[in-house]
PDB file of N, CA, C and O in Angstrom:
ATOM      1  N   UNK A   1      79.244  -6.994 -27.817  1.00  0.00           N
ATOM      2  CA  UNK A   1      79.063  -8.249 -27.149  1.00  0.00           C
ATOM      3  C   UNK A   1      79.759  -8.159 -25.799  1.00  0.00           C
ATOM      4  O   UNK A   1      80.813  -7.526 -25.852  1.00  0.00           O
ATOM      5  N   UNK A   2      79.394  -8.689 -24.468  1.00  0.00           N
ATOM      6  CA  UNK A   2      79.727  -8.539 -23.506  1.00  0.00           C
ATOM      7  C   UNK A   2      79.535  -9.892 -23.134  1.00  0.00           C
ATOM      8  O   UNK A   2      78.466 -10.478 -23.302  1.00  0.00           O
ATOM      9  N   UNK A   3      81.031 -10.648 -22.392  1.00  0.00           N
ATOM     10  CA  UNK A   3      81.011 -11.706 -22.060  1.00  0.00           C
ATOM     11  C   UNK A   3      81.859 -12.136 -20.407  1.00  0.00           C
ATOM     12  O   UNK A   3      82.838 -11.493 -20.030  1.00  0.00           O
ATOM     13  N   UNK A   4      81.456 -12.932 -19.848  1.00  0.00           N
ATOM     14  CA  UNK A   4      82.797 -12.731 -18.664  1.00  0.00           C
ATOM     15  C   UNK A   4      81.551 -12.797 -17.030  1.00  0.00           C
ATOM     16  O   UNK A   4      80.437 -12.290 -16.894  1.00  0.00           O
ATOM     17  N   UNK A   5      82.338 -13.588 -16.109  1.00  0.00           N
ATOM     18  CA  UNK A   5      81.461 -13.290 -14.767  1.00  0.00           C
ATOM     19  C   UNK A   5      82.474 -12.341 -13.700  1.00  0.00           C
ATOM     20  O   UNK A   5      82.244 -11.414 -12.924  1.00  0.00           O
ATOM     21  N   UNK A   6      83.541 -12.997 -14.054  1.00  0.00           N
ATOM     22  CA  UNK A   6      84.164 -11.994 -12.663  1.00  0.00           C
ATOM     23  C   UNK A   6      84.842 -10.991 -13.836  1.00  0.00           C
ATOM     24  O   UNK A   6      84.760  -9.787 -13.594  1.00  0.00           O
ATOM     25  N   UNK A   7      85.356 -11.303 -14.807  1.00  0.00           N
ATOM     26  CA  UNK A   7      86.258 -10.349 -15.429  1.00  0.00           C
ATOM     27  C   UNK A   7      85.483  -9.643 -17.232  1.00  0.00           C
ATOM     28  O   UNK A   7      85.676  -9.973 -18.402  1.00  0.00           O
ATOM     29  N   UNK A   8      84.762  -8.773 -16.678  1.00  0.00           N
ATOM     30  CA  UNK A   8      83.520  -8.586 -18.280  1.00  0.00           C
ATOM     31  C   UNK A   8      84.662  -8.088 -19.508  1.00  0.00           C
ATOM     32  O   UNK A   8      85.738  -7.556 -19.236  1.00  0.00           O
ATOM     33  N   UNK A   9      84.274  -8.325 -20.626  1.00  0.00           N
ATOM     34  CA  UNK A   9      84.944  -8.068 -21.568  1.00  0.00           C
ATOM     35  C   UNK A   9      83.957  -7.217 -22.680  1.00  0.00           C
ATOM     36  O   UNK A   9      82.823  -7.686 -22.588  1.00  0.00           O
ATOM     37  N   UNK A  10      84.001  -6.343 -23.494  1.00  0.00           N
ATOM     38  CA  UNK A  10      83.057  -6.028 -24.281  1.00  0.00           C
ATOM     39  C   UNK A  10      83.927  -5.636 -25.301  1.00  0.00           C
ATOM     40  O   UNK A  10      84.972  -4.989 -25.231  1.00  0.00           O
ATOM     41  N   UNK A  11      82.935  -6.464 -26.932  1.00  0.00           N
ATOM     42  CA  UNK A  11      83.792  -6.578 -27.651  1.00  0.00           C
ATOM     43  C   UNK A  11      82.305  -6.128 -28.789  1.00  0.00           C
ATOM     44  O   UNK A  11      81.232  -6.676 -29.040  1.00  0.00           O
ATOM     45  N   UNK A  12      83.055  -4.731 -29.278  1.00  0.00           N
ATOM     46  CA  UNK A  12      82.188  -3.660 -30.397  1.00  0.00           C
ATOM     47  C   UNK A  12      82.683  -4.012 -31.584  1.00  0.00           C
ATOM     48  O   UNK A  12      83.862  -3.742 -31.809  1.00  0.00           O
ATOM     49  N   UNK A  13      81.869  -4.702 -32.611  1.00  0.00           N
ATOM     50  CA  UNK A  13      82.270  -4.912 -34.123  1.00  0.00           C
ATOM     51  C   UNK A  13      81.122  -3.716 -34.718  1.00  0.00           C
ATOM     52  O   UNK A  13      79.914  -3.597 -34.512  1.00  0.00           O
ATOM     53  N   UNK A  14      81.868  -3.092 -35.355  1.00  0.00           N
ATOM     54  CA  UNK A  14      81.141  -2.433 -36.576  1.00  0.00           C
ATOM     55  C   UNK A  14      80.631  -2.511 -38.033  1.00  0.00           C
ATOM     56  O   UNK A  14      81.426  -2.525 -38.973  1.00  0.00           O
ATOM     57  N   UNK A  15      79.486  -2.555 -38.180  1.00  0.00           N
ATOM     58  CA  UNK A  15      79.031  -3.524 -38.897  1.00  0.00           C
ATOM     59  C   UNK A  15      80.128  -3.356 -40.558  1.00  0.00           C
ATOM     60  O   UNK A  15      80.496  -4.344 -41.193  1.00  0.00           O
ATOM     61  N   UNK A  16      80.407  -2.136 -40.893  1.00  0.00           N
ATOM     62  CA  UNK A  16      81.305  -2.298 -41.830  1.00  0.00           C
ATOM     63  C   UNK A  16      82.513  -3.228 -42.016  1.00  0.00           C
ATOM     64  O   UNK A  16      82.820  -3.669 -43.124  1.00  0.00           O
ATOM     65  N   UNK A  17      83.366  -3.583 -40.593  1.00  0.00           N
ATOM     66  CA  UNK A  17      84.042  -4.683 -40.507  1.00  0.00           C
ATOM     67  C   UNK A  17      83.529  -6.318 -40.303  1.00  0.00           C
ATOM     68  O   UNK A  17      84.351  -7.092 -39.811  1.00  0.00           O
ATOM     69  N   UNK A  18      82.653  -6.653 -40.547  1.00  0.00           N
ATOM     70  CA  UNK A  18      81.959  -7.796 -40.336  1.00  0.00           C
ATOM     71  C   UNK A  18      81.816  -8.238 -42.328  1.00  0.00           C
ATOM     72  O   UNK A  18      81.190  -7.783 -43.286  1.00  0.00           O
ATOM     73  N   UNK A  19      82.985  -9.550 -42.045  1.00  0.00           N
ATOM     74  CA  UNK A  19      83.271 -10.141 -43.212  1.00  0.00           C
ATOM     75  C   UNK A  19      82.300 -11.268 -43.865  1.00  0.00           C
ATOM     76  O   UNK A  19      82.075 -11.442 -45.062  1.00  0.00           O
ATOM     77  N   UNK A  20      81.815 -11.947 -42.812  1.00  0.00           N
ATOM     78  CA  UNK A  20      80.606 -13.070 -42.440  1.00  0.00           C
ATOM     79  C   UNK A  20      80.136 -13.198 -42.005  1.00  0.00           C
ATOM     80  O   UNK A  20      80.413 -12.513 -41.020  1.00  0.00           O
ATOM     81  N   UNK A  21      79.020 -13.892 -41.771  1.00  0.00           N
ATOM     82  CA  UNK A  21      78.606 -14.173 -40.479  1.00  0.00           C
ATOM     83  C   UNK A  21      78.039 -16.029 -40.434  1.00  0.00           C
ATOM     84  O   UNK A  21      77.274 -16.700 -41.126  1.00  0.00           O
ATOM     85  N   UNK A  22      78.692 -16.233 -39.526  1.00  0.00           N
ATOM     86  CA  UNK A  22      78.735 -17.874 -39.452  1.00  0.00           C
ATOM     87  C   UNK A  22      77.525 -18.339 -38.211  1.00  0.00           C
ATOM     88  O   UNK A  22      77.603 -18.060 -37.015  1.00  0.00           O
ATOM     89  N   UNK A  23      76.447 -19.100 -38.872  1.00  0.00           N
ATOM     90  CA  UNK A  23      75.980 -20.326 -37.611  1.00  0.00           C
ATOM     91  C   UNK A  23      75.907 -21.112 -37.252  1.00  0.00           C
ATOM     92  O   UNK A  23      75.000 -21.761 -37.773  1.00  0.00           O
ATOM     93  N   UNK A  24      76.653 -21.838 -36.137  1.00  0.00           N
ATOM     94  CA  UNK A  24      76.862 -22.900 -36.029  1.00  0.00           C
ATOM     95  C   UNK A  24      75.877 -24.141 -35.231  1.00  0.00           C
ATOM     96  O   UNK A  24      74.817 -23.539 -35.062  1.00  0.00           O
ATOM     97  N   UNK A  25      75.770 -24.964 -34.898  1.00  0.00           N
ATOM     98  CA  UNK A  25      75.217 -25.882 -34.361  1.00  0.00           C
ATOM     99  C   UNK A  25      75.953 -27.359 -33.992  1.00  0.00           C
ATOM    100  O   UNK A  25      76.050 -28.024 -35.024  1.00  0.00           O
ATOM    101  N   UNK A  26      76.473 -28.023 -32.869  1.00  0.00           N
ATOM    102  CA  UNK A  26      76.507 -29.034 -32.755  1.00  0.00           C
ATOM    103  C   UNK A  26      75.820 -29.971 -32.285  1.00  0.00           C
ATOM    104  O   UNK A  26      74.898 -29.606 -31.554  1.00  0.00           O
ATOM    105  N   UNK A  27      76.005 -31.661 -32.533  1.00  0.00           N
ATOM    106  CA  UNK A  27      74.935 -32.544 -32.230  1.00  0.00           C
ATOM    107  C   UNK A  27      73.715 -31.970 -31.087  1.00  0.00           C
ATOM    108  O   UNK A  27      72.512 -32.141 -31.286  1.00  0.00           O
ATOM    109  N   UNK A  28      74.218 -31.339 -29.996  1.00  0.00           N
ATOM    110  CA  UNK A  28      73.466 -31.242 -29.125  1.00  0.00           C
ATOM    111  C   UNK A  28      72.711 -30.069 -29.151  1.00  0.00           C
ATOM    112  O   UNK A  28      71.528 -30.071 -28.810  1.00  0.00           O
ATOM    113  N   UNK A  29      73.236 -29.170 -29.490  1.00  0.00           N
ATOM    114  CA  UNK A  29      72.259 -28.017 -30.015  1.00  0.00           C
ATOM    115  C   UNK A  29      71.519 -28.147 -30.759  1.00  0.00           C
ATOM    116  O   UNK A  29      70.561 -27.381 -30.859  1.00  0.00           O
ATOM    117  N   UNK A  30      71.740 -29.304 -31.640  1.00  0.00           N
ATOM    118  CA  UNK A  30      70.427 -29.049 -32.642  1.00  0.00           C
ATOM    119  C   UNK A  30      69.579 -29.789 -32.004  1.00  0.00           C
ATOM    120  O   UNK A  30      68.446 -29.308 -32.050  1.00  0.00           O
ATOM    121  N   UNK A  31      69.663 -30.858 -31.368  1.00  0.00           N
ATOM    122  CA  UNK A  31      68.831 -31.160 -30.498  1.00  0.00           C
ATOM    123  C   UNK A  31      67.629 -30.898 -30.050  1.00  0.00           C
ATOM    124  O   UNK A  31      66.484 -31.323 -30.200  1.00  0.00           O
ATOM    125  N   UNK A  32      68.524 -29.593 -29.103  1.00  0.00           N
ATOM    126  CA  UNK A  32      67.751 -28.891 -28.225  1.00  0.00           C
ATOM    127  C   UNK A  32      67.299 -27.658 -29.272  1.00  0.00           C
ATOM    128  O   UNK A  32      66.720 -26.797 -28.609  1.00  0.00           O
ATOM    129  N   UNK A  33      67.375 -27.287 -30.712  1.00  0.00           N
ATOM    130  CA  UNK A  33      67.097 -25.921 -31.247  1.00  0.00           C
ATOM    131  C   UNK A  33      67.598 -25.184 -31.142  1.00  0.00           C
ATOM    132  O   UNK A  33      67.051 -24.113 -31.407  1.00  0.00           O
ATOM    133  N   UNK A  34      69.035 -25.176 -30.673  1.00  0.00           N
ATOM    134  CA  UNK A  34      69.342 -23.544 -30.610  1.00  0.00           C
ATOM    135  C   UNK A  34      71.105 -23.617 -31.418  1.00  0.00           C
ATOM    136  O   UNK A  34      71.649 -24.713 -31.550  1.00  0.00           O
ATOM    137  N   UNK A  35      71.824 -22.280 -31.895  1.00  0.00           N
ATOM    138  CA  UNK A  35      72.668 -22.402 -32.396  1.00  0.00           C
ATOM    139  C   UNK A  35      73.337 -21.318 -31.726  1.00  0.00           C
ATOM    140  O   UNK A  35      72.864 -20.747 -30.744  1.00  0.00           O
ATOM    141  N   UNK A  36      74.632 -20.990 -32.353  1.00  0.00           N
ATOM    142  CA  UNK A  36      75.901 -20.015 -32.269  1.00  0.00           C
ATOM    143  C   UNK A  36      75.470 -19.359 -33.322  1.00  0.00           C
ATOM    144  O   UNK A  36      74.965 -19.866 -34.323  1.00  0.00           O
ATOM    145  N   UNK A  37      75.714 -17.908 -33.062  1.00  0.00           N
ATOM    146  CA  UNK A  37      75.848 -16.890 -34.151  1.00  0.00           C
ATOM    147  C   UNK A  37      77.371 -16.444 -33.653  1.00  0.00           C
ATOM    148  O   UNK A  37      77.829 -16.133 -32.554  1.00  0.00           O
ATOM    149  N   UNK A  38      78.132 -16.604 -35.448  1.00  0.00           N
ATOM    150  CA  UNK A  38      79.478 -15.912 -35.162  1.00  0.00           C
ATOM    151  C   UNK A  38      80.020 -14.719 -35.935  1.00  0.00           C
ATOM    152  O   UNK A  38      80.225 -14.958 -37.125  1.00  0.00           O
ATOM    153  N   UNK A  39      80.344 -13.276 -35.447  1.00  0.00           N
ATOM    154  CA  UNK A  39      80.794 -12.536 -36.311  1.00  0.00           C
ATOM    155  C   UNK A  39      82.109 -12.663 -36.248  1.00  0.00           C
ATOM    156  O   UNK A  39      82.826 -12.594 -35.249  1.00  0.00           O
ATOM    157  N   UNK A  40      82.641 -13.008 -38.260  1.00  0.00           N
ATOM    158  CA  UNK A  40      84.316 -12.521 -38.189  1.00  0.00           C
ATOM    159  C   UNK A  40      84.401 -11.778 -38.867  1.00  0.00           C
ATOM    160  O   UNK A  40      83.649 -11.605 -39.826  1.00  0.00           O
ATOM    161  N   UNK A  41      85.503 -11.009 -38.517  1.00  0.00           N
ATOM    162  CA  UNK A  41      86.535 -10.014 -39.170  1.00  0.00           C
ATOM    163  C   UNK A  41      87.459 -10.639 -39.219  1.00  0.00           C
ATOM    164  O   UNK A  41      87.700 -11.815 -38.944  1.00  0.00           O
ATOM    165  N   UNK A  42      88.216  -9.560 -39.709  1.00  0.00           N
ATOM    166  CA  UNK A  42      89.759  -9.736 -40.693  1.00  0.00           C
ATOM    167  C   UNK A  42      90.967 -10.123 -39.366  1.00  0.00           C
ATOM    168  O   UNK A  42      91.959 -10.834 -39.529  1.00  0.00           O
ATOM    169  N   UNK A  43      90.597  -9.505 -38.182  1.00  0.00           N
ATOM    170  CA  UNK A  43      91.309  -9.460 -36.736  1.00  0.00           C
ATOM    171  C   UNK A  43      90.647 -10.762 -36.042  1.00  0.00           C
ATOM    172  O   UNK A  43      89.435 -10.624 -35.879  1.00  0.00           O
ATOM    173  N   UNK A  44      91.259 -12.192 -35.527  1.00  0.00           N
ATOM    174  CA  UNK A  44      90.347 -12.918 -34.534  1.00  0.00           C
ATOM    175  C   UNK A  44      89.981 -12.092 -33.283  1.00  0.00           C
ATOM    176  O   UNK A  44      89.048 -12.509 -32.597  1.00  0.00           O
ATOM    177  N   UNK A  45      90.639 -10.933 -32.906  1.00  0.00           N
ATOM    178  CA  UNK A  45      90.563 -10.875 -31.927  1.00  0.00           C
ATOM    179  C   UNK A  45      89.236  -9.984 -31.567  1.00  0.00           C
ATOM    180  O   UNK A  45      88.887  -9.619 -30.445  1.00  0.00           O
ATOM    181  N   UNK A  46      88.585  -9.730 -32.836  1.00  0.00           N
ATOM    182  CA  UNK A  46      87.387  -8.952 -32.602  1.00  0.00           C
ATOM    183  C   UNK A  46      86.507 -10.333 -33.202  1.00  0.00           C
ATOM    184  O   UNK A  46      85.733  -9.564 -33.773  1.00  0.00           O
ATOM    185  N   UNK A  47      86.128 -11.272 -33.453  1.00  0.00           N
ATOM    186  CA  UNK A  47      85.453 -12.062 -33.241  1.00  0.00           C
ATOM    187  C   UNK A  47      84.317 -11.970 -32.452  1.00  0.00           C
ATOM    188  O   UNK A  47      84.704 -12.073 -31.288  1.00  0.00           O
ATOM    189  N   UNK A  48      82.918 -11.807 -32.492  1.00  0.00           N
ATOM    190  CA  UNK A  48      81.730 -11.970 -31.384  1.00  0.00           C
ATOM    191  C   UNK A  48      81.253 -12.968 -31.796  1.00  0.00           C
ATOM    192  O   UNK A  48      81.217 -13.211 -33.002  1.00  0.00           O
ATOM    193  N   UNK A  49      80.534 -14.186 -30.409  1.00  0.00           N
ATOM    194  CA  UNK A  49      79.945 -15.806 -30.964  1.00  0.00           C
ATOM    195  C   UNK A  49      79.162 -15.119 -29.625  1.00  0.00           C
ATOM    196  O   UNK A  49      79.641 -14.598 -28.618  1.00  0.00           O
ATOM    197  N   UNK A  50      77.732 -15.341 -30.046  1.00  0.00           N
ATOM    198  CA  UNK A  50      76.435 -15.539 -29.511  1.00  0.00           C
ATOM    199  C   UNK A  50      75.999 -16.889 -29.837  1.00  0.00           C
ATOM    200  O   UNK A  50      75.795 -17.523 -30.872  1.00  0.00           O
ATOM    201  N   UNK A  51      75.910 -17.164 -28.229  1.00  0.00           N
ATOM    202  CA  UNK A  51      75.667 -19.063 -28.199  1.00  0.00           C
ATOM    203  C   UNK A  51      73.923 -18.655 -27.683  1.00  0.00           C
ATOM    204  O   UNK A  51      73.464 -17.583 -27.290  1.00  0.00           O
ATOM    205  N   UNK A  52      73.304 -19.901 -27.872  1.00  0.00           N
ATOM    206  CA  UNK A  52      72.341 -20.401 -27.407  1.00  0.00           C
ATOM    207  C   UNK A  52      71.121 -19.727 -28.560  1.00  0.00           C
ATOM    208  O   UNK A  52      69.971 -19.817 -28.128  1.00  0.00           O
ATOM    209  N   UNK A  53      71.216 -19.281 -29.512  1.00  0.00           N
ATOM    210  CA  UNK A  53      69.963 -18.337 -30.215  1.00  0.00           C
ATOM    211  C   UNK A  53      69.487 -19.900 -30.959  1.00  0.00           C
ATOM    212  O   UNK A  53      70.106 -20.833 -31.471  1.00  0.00           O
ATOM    213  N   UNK A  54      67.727 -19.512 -30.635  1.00  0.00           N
ATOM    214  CA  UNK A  54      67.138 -20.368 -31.741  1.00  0.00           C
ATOM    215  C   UNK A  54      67.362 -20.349 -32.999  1.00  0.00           C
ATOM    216  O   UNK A  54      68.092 -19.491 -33.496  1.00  0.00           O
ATOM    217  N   UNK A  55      66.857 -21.151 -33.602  1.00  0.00           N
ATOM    218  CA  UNK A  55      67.258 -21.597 -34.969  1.00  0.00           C
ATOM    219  C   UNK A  55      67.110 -20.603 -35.787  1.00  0.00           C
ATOM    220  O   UNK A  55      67.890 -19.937 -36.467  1.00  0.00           O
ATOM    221  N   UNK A  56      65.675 -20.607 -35.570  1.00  0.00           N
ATOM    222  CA  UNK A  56      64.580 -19.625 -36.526  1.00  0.00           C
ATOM    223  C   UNK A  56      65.250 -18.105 -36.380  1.00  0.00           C
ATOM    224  O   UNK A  56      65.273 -17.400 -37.388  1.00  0.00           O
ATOM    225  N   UNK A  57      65.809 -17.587 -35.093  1.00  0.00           N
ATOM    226  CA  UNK A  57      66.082 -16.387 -34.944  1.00  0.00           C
ATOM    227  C   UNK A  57      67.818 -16.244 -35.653  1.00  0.00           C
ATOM    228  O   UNK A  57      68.274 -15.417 -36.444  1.00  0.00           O
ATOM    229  N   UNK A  58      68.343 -17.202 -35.099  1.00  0.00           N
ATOM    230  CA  UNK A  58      69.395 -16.773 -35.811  1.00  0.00           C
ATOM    231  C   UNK A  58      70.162 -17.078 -37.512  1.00  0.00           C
ATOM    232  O   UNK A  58      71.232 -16.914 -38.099  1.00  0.00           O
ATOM    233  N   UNK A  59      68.825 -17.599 -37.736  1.00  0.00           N
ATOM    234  CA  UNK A  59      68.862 -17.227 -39.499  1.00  0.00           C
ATOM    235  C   UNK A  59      68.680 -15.428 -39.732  1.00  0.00           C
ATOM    236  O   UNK A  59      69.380 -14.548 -40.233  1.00  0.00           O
ATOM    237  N   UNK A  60      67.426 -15.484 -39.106  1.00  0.00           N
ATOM    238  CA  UNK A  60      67.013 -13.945 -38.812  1.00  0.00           C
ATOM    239  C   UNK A  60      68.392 -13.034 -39.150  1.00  0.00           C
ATOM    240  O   UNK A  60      68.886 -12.553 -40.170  1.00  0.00           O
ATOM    241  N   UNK A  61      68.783 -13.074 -37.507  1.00  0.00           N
ATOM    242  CA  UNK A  61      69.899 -12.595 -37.144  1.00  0.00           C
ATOM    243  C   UNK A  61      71.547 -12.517 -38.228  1.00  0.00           C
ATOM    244  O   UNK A  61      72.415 -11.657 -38.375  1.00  0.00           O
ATOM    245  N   UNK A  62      71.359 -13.667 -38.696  1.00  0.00           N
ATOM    246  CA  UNK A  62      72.553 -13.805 -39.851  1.00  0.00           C
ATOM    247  C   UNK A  62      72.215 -12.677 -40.903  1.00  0.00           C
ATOM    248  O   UNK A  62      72.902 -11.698 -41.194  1.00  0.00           O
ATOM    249  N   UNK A  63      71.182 -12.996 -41.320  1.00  0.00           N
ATOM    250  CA  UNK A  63      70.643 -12.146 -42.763  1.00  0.00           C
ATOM    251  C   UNK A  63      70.464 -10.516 -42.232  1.00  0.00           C
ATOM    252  O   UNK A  63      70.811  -9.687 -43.074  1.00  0.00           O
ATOM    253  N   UNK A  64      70.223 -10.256 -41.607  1.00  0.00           N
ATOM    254  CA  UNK A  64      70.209  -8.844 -41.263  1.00  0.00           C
ATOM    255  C   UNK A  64      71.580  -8.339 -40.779  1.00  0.00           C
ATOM    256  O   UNK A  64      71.766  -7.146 -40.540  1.00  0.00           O
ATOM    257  N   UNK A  65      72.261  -9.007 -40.681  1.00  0.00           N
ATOM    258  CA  UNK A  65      74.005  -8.506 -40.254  1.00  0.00           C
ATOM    259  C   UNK A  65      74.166  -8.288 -41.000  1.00  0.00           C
ATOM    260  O   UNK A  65      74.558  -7.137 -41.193  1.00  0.00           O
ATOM    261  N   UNK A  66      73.996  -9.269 -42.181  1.00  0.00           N
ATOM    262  CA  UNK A  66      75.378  -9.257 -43.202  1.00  0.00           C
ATOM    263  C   UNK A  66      74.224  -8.376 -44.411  1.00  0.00           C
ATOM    264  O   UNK A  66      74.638  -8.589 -45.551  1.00  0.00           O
ATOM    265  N   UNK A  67      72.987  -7.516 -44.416  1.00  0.00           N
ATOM    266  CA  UNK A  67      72.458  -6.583 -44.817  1.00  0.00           C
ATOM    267  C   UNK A  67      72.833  -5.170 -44.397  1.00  0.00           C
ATOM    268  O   UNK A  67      72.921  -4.155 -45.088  1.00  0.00           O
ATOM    269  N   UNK A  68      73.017  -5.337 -43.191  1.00  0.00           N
ATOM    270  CA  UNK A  68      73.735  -4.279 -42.640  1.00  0.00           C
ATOM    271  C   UNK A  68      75.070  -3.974 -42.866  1.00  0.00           C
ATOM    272  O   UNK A  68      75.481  -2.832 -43.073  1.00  0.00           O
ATOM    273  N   UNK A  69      75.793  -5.036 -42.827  1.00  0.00           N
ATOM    274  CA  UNK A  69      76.824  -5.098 -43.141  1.00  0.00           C
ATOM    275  C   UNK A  69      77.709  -4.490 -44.623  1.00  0.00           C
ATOM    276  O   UNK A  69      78.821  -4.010 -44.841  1.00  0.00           O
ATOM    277  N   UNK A  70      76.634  -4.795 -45.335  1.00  0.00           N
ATOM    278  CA  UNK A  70      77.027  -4.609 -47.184  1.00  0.00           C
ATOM    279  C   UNK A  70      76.013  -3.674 -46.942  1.00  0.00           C
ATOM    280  O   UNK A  70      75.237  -4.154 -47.768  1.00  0.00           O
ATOM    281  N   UNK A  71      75.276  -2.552 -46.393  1.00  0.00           N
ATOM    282  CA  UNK A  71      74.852  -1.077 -46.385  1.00  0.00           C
ATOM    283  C   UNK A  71      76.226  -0.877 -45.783  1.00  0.00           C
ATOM    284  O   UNK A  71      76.985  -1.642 -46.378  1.00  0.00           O
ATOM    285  N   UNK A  72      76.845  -0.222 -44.913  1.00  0.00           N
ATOM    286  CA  UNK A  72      77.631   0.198 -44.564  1.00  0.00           C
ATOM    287  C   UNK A  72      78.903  -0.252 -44.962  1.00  0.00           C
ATOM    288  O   UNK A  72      79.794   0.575 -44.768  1.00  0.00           O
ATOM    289  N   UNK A  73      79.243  -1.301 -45.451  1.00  0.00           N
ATOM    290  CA  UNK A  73      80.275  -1.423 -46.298  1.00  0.00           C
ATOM    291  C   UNK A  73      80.415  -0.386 -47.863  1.00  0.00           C
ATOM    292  O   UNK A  73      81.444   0.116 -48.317  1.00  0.00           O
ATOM    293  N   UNK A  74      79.185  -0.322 -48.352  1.00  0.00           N
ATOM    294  CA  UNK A  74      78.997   0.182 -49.567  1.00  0.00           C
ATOM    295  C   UNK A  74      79.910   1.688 -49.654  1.00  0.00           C
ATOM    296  O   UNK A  74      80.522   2.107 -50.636  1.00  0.00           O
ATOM    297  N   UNK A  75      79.806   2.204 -48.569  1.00  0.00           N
ATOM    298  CA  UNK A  75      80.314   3.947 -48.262  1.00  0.00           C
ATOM    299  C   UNK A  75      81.696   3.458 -48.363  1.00  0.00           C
ATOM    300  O   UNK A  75      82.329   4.487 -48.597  1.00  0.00           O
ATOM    301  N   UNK A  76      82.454   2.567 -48.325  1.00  0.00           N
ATOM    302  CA  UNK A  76      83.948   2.561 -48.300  1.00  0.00           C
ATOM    303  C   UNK A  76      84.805   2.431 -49.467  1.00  0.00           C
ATOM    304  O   UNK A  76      86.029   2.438 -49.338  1.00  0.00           O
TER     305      UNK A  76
END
């Protein structure tokens, strides 16, 4: 995830460390259709939140993390 205008930050979760995956929505997002996708780990500080994804996609998006996630967890 890469975030930031003057100062970029890029922040690599591997899918084996990815504990959940959370989507959020407030009043106004749902609104308008679109939500937060959030990956946590065990560290906040590796945290990635992808704002603005449609609804439909980031169900998508949830379910295939956390598939990926428990494949590559499985090897540990």
């Amino acid at each position: 995830m890469t975030s930031g205008v003057m100062f970029r930050r890029l922040v690599v979760v591997p899918y084996g460390r990815v504990q959940f995956v959370d989507v959020e929505a407030g009043p106004v997002e749902r609104r308008l259709g679109i939500t937060r996708v959030t990956l946590h780990t065990a560290s906040t500080e590796t945290a990635a939140q992808v704002p603005g994804v449609p609804a439909d996609e980031a169900r998508r998006l949830r379910d295939r993390l956390t598939d990926l996630g428990r494949a590559h967890d499985a090897g540990v």
